[in-house]
Structure formats: C-alpha cells, structure tokens
Amino acid sequence: MGRDQRGDLSDAEWERLWPFLPVSNGRCGRWRDHRQVIDGILHRVRTGVQWRDLPERFGPWKTVYERHRLWSADGTWEHLLQQIQAGADAAGDVDWDVSVDSTSVRAHQHAAGAQRPPTDHGRSKGGRRGGTPGRASVAEPGRPAGGGGAAGEGLGRSRGGFTSKIHLSADGRCRPLSLLITAGQRSDSPQFLPVLEKIRVPRLGPGRPRNRPDSVAADKAYSNRPCREYLRRRGIPHTIPEKADSRAARLRRGAHGGRPPGFDEDRYKKRNTVERAINRLKNHRAVATRYDKRGYVFLGTVTAASLVIWLRT
C-alpha cells in the first residue's frame, strides 16, 4: 500500500507513534495492520465521510470503526496523545503558558438517537438467566459507564441549535493539552477546573506527570471567585479580565471591596493561541460537525485530531 496518500501518516510520524500502540494478546486473533487502520480513522476524522464510505485501501470499514470505538472507550487515544506530549516536553518543545476556552460544535441529526444502556442484566438473549459469565465485558471492553440519551452523550440545545461543546486547554504553540465534552448549553466556568485537572503530561524518566502550567489565561467567562481561588491555591499566575458588573460591585463596597485582580495585557494577548488551536481542530470535518452518537466516541474523534496536530506541529 502506498504511503503518499493525502492525510496518511508519514514514515516519520509513524516512527514516533508505533512504540506506544497496543499489542494483541494473541487470544482473539491477529489485529489488522495498525498503520492501515489508523490511516483509515484519520481519513474519516479529516473528511467526515460516513464509515461505510471509507476507501477500500483502508480495509473493511467495520474493522476501522470498531478499532476507533474501542480505542475511544479504553483510553488508547488519550494515552497516545499523552505519550507524544511527553516526548515534546522532554525536548523542551512545550510552551506551558496555557490558555483555556471552549467552542460549540453543531451536531448532525445522525448524532441523535443513541440507545440507552440496558437496565435488566438478569436475562440474556434466549431467556437464560445470568448469561455467559464475562460476556458483556468482552463485548464492550472498557466501555464508559452510563450514557444513552442526549444528556448522557454530551448533546443539548443552545442558541446554535443541536450542539455539543468542546472545552480545552492549549499550550503556547496552539496545541490541545486536555479536552472535555459537554452538552452545548453548558456554561464554561464549571468546566474550568476539570479541564485543568486533565492536563497530565508524563515524564520519560522517573517522576510524576506534569500537570501545573507556568501561567493560565482565559476570557471573562471564567472570571469568578472559584476559578481564581483554585489558581491561587495551586500557585499558578493567571490573567483573566474582570467583568464589568464585578468591578462595579467591588467599587460600590469601597475599601471592603478588596483590590482589583491583577491583569497582564501582554500575557492576555497570547490567549489567541487557544482560538488558533480550536481552528486547527475544526479543520477536521468530523470535529467541526459531530456525527458520533456516543459521547466517548466523539471525544475519541477530537483526541485523534489533537494527536495529528501534535504529530505535525
């Protein structure tokens, strides 16, 4: 199979990625070539084509889809992203002046209608009680608990219509560090702490993963006491503009209103890095429009797009 197809992994990118890929345990047969399947997944992420319409050079579409679903469920995509981030950090290639923001994604009508997980586990197909031990865990390895229904799958209604929202942090070189998916109507500030807590860049040698930015910048949506107190508690310098109503309330209280929060205009100008990271993500059509029914599969799609950004930046 030729490797000169547009969007496929180059030899250099493959060399960086393959040491971290999962290895078959041999009990369930041999896996189809990882590189061929990953190229198929990335083709779909980039173009937004239906799985059934994947070109034949990627092999059976069902194999490509199931690999993507499995890796989205068991955290393989997130693990690959963290390992590539770790290599960049060890080379001093990560700018730890982090910015946080979110973006709404219009959900296609095909993203609706995910089945709710069954509630009666006492009876299996055919009427036998109990079923085959461990059968469910084999059928859905590592599948996240819950889900089903719009709320459980990160789908909701906002001014943009039927939408999901991607919350992310990005380093100073416009690359996503952590990702979170919620329904489109969810506000930004409650996701500020979870997004920052998801930053975990492993060390290539001994030591805990790095999870503390050098600084954080965010817009007025995150200008509230819980966000600022969290950053102060962790000793992270931050630049978040004060809302007009908060400033007016502080001034009305006079000396009891406290000092205004610090604000570095030059640092705030770098917040556009997260906007540019969002633009890079939305260059992938399966990210710009959500087609995945399950929330964890869509998170895997966004993570795979982030992995490509890290490999090619």
Coordinates of C-alpha atoms in Angstrom, one line a residue:
M1 CA 0.0 0.0 0.0
G2 CA 1.4 3.4 -0.9
R3 CA 2.1 5.9 1.8
D4 CA 1.8 9.0 -0.4
Q5 CA -1.9 9.4 0.1
R6 CA -3.1 12.8 1.4
G7 CA -3.6 12.8 5.1
D8 CA -1.9 9.5 5.8
L9 CA 0.8 9.2 8.5
S10 CA 4.2 9.9 7.1
D11 CA 7.1 7.5 7.9
A12 CA 8.5 10.0 10.5
E13 CA 5.1 10.3 12.2
W14 CA 4.6 6.6 12.2
E15 CA 8.1 6.1 13.8
R16 CA 7.0 8.4 16.7
L17 CA 3.7 6.7 17.2
W18 CA 4.1 3.0 16.8
P19 CA 6.1 2.2 20.0
F20 CA 3.0 3.3 22.1
L21 CA 0.4 1.3 20.2
P22 CA -1.3 -1.6 22.0
V23 CA -0.2 -5.2 21.2
S24 CA -2.6 -8.1 20.6
N25 CA -2.6 -10.7 23.4
G26 CA -3.0 -13.4 20.8
R27 CA -6.2 -14.8 22.3
C28 CA -8.5 -13.1 19.9
G29 CA -6.6 -13.5 16.7
R30 CA -4.3 -11.0 14.9
W31 CA -5.2 -7.4 14.5
R32 CA -5.3 -5.9 11.1
D33 CA -2.2 -3.7 10.5
H34 CA -2.3 -0.7 12.9
R35 CA -1.0 1.7 10.3
Q36 CA -3.6 0.9 7.7
V37 CA -6.4 1.2 10.2
I38 CA -5.1 4.4 11.8
D39 CA -4.9 6.0 8.3
G40 CA -8.5 5.0 7.8
I41 CA -9.5 6.6 11.1
L42 CA -7.7 9.8 10.4
H43 CA -9.2 9.9 6.9
R44 CA -12.6 9.8 8.4
V45 CA -11.7 12.4 11.1
R46 CA -10.4 14.7 8.4
T47 CA -13.2 14.4 5.8
G48 CA -16.2 13.5 7.9
V49 CA -17.1 10.7 5.5
Q50 CA -19.5 8.0 6.7
W51 CA -17.7 4.9 7.9
R52 CA -19.3 2.8 5.3
D53 CA -17.9 5.0 2.6
L54 CA -14.2 4.7 3.5
P55 CA -12.0 3.9 0.6
E56 CA -11.2 0.2 0.1
R57 CA -7.5 0.8 0.7
F58 CA -8.1 1.1 4.4
G59 CA -9.6 -2.4 4.6
P60 CA -13.1 -3.3 5.9
W61 CA -14.9 -0.2 7.2
K62 CA -16.3 -2.2 10.2
T63 CA -12.8 -3.0 11.3
V64 CA -11.7 0.6 11.2
Y65 CA -14.8 1.8 13.1
E66 CA -14.5 -0.9 15.8
R67 CA -10.9 0.0 16.3
H68 CA -11.8 3.6 16.8
R69 CA -14.7 2.8 19.1
L70 CA -12.5 0.5 21.2
W71 CA -9.7 3.0 21.5
S72 CA -12.1 5.7 22.4
A73 CA -13.6 3.6 25.1
D74 CA -10.5 2.2 26.7
G75 CA -8.4 5.5 26.7
T76 CA -5.9 4.4 24.0
W77 CA -6.3 7.7 22.0
E78 CA -5.7 9.7 25.2
H79 CA -2.7 7.6 26.1
L80 CA -1.2 8.1 22.6
L81 CA -1.7 11.8 22.9
Q82 CA -0.1 12.0 26.3
Q83 CA 3.0 10.0 25.1
I84 CA 3.5 12.3 22.2
Q85 CA 3.1 15.3 24.5
A86 CA 5.7 13.7 26.9
G87 CA 8.2 13.4 24.1
A88 CA 7.7 17.1 23.1
D89 CA 8.0 18.2 26.8
A90 CA 11.2 16.2 27.2
A91 CA 12.6 18.0 24.2
G92 CA 11.6 21.4 25.6
D93 CA 9.0 21.9 22.9
V94 CA 6.0 22.6 25.1
D95 CA 5.1 26.2 25.9
W96 CA 3.5 26.0 29.4
D97 CA 1.8 29.4 29.1
V98 CA -1.6 27.7 28.9
S99 CA -4.9 29.2 27.7
V100 CA -8.4 27.8 28.3
D101 CA -11.6 28.2 26.2
S102 CA -14.5 26.3 24.7
T103 CA -16.2 26.0 21.3
S104 CA -19.6 24.9 20.2
V105 CA -20.0 22.1 17.6
R106 CA -23.1 21.6 15.6
A107 CA -24.4 18.1 15.9
H108 CA -25.7 16.4 12.8
Q109 CA -29.1 14.7 13.0
H110 CA -27.2 11.3 12.8
A111 CA -25.6 12.1 16.2
A112 CA -29.0 11.7 17.9
G113 CA -30.7 8.5 18.9
A114 CA -28.0 6.6 20.9
Q115 CA -29.6 3.7 22.7
R116 CA -29.8 3.8 26.4
P117 CA -27.8 1.0 28.2
P118 CA -29.9 -2.0 29.2
T119 CA -31.2 -1.9 32.8
D120 CA -32.1 -5.6 33.2
H121 CA -29.0 -7.6 33.3
G122 CA -30.7 -10.7 34.8
R123 CA -31.9 -12.2 31.5
S124 CA -29.7 -12.7 28.4
K125 CA -30.7 -13.4 24.9
G126 CA -32.6 -16.6 24.6
G127 CA -34.1 -16.4 28.1
R128 CA -31.2 -17.8 30.1
R129 CA -30.7 -16.1 33.4
G130 CA -27.3 -14.8 34.2
G131 CA -26.0 -15.3 30.7
T132 CA -22.4 -16.3 29.9
P133 CA -20.0 -15.1 32.7
G134 CA -18.0 -12.1 31.5
R135 CA -19.7 -11.9 28.1
A136 CA -20.8 -8.3 28.5
S137 CA -17.3 -7.2 29.4
V138 CA -15.8 -9.0 26.3
A139 CA -18.4 -7.4 24.0
E140 CA -17.8 -3.9 25.4
P141 CA -14.2 -3.7 26.7
G142 CA -13.6 -0.6 28.7
R143 CA -16.9 1.0 27.8
P144 CA -17.6 4.0 29.9
A145 CA -20.4 3.7 32.3
G146 CA -23.7 5.5 31.8
G147 CA -24.6 7.2 28.6
G148 CA -27.7 7.0 26.4
G149 CA -30.0 9.9 25.8
A150 CA -28.9 13.4 24.8
A151 CA -27.8 14.5 28.3
G152 CA -25.6 11.5 28.8
E153 CA -23.9 11.8 25.5
G154 CA -22.9 15.5 25.6
L155 CA -25.7 16.7 23.4
G156 CA -28.0 19.6 24.1
R157 CA -29.8 22.7 22.8
S158 CA -28.2 26.1 22.6
R159 CA -28.6 29.2 20.6
G160 CA -26.7 27.3 17.8
G161 CA -29.3 24.6 17.8
F162 CA -28.5 20.9 18.5
T163 CA -24.9 21.2 19.7
S164 CA -22.1 19.8 21.8
K165 CA -19.3 21.9 23.4
I166 CA -15.6 21.1 23.4
H167 CA -13.8 22.6 26.4
L168 CA -10.0 22.6 26.0
S169 CA -6.7 23.9 27.2
A170 CA -3.9 24.7 24.8
D171 CA -0.2 25.3 25.1
G172 CA 1.5 28.4 23.8
R173 CA 2.1 26.7 20.4
C174 CA -1.6 26.2 19.6
R175 CA -1.8 22.5 20.5
P176 CA -4.5 21.0 22.7
L177 CA -3.3 19.8 26.1
S178 CA -6.6 18.5 27.5
L179 CA -10.2 18.0 26.2
L180 CA -13.7 17.7 27.7
I181 CA -17.1 17.2 26.0
T182 CA -20.3 18.6 27.4
A183 CA -23.8 19.5 26.1
G184 CA -23.9 22.6 24.0
Q185 CA -25.9 24.7 26.6
R186 CA -23.4 24.0 29.4
S187 CA -21.6 27.1 30.6
D188 CA -17.8 27.4 30.5
S189 CA -16.7 28.3 34.1
P190 CA -17.9 25.0 35.8
Q191 CA -15.6 23.1 33.4
F192 CA -12.5 25.2 34.1
L193 CA -11.3 23.0 37.0
P194 CA -11.9 19.7 35.2
V195 CA -10.1 20.9 32.1
L196 CA -7.0 21.9 34.0
E197 CA -7.1 18.8 36.1
K198 CA -7.0 16.7 32.9
I199 CA -3.6 18.1 32.0
R200 CA -1.2 15.2 32.6
V201 CA 2.0 15.1 30.6
P202 CA 4.1 12.0 31.6
R203 CA 7.8 12.2 32.2
L204 CA 10.0 10.0 30.0
G205 CA 12.1 9.2 33.1
P206 CA 11.0 8.9 36.8
G207 CA 8.7 11.4 38.3
R208 CA 5.1 12.3 38.3
P209 CA 3.3 13.6 35.2
R210 CA 3.5 17.3 34.8
N211 CA 0.1 19.0 35.5
R212 CA 1.0 22.5 36.5
P213 CA 1.1 25.3 33.9
D214 CA 3.5 28.2 34.2
S215 CA 0.6 30.5 33.7
V216 CA -3.1 30.4 32.6
A217 CA -5.1 32.9 30.5
A218 CA -8.8 32.8 30.0
D219 CA -11.6 35.2 28.9
K220 CA -14.3 36.8 31.1
A221 CA -16.4 33.6 31.1
Y222 CA -14.0 32.3 33.7
S223 CA -13.9 35.4 35.8
N224 CA -15.3 34.2 39.1
R225 CA -14.1 33.5 42.6
P226 CA -13.9 29.7 42.4
C227 CA -11.7 29.8 39.3
R228 CA -9.4 32.5 40.7
E229 CA -9.2 30.8 44.1
Y230 CA -8.3 27.4 42.5
L231 CA -5.4 29.0 40.6
R232 CA -4.1 30.9 43.7
R233 CA -4.3 27.7 45.7
R234 CA -2.1 26.0 43.2
G235 CA 0.2 29.0 42.9
I236 CA -0.4 29.4 39.1
P237 CA -0.2 33.0 37.8
H238 CA -3.2 33.9 35.8
T239 CA -4.6 36.6 33.5
I240 CA -8.4 36.7 33.5
P241 CA -10.2 40.1 32.8
E242 CA -12.7 41.3 35.4
K243 CA -16.3 41.5 34.4
A244 CA -17.9 45.0 34.4
D245 CA -20.6 44.1 36.9
S246 CA -18.0 42.5 39.2
R247 CA -15.9 45.6 39.0
A248 CA -18.9 47.8 39.7
A249 CA -19.9 45.7 42.8
R250 CA -16.3 45.9 44.1
L251 CA -16.2 49.6 43.7
R252 CA -19.6 50.1 45.5
R253 CA -18.1 48.3 48.5
G254 CA -15.3 50.8 48.8
A255 CA -12.4 49.7 51.0
H256 CA -14.2 46.5 51.7
G257 CA -14.4 45.5 48.1
G258 CA -10.7 44.5 48.0
R259 CA -8.1 45.1 45.4
P260 CA -8.7 44.5 41.7
P261 CA -7.4 41.3 40.3
G262 CA -4.1 41.5 38.5
F263 CA -4.2 41.7 34.8
D264 CA -1.3 41.5 32.4
E265 CA -2.3 42.9 29.0
D266 CA 0.8 41.4 27.2
R267 CA 0.1 38.0 28.6
Y268 CA -3.6 38.2 27.6
K269 CA -2.7 38.9 24.0
K270 CA -1.3 35.3 23.9
R271 CA -4.8 33.9 24.7
N272 CA -5.4 33.7 20.9
T273 CA -3.3 30.5 21.0
V274 CA -6.4 28.6 22.2
E275 CA -8.5 30.2 19.5
R276 CA -6.0 29.0 16.9
A277 CA -5.9 25.5 18.4
I278 CA -9.7 25.4 18.0
N279 CA -9.3 26.5 14.4
R280 CA -6.8 23.6 13.9
L281 CA -9.2 21.1 15.4
K282 CA -12.1 22.3 13.3
N283 CA -10.1 21.8 10.1
H284 CA -11.1 18.2 10.7
R285 CA -14.7 17.9 9.5
A286 CA -15.7 15.2 11.9
V287 CA -14.8 17.6 14.7
A288 CA -16.4 20.7 13.2
T289 CA -19.6 18.8 12.8
R290 CA -20.4 16.0 15.3
Y291 CA -21.6 12.8 13.6
D292 CA -20.9 10.3 16.5
K293 CA -23.8 9.2 18.6
R294 CA -21.8 8.3 21.7
G295 CA -20.1 11.0 23.7
Y296 CA -17.0 8.9 24.4
V297 CA -16.6 8.1 20.6
F298 CA -16.8 11.9 19.8
L299 CA -14.2 12.6 22.5
G300 CA -12.0 9.9 20.8
T301 CA -12.5 11.7 17.5
V302 CA -11.4 15.0 18.9
T303 CA -8.5 13.4 20.7
A304 CA -7.4 11.7 17.4
A305 CA -7.5 15.1 15.7
S306 CA -5.4 16.6 18.5
L307 CA -2.9 13.8 18.1
V308 CA -2.5 14.7 14.4
I309 CA -1.9 18.3 15.4
W310 CA 0.9 17.3 17.8
L311 CA 2.5 15.0 15.3
R312 CA 2.5 17.6 12.6
T313 CA 3.4 20.7 14.5

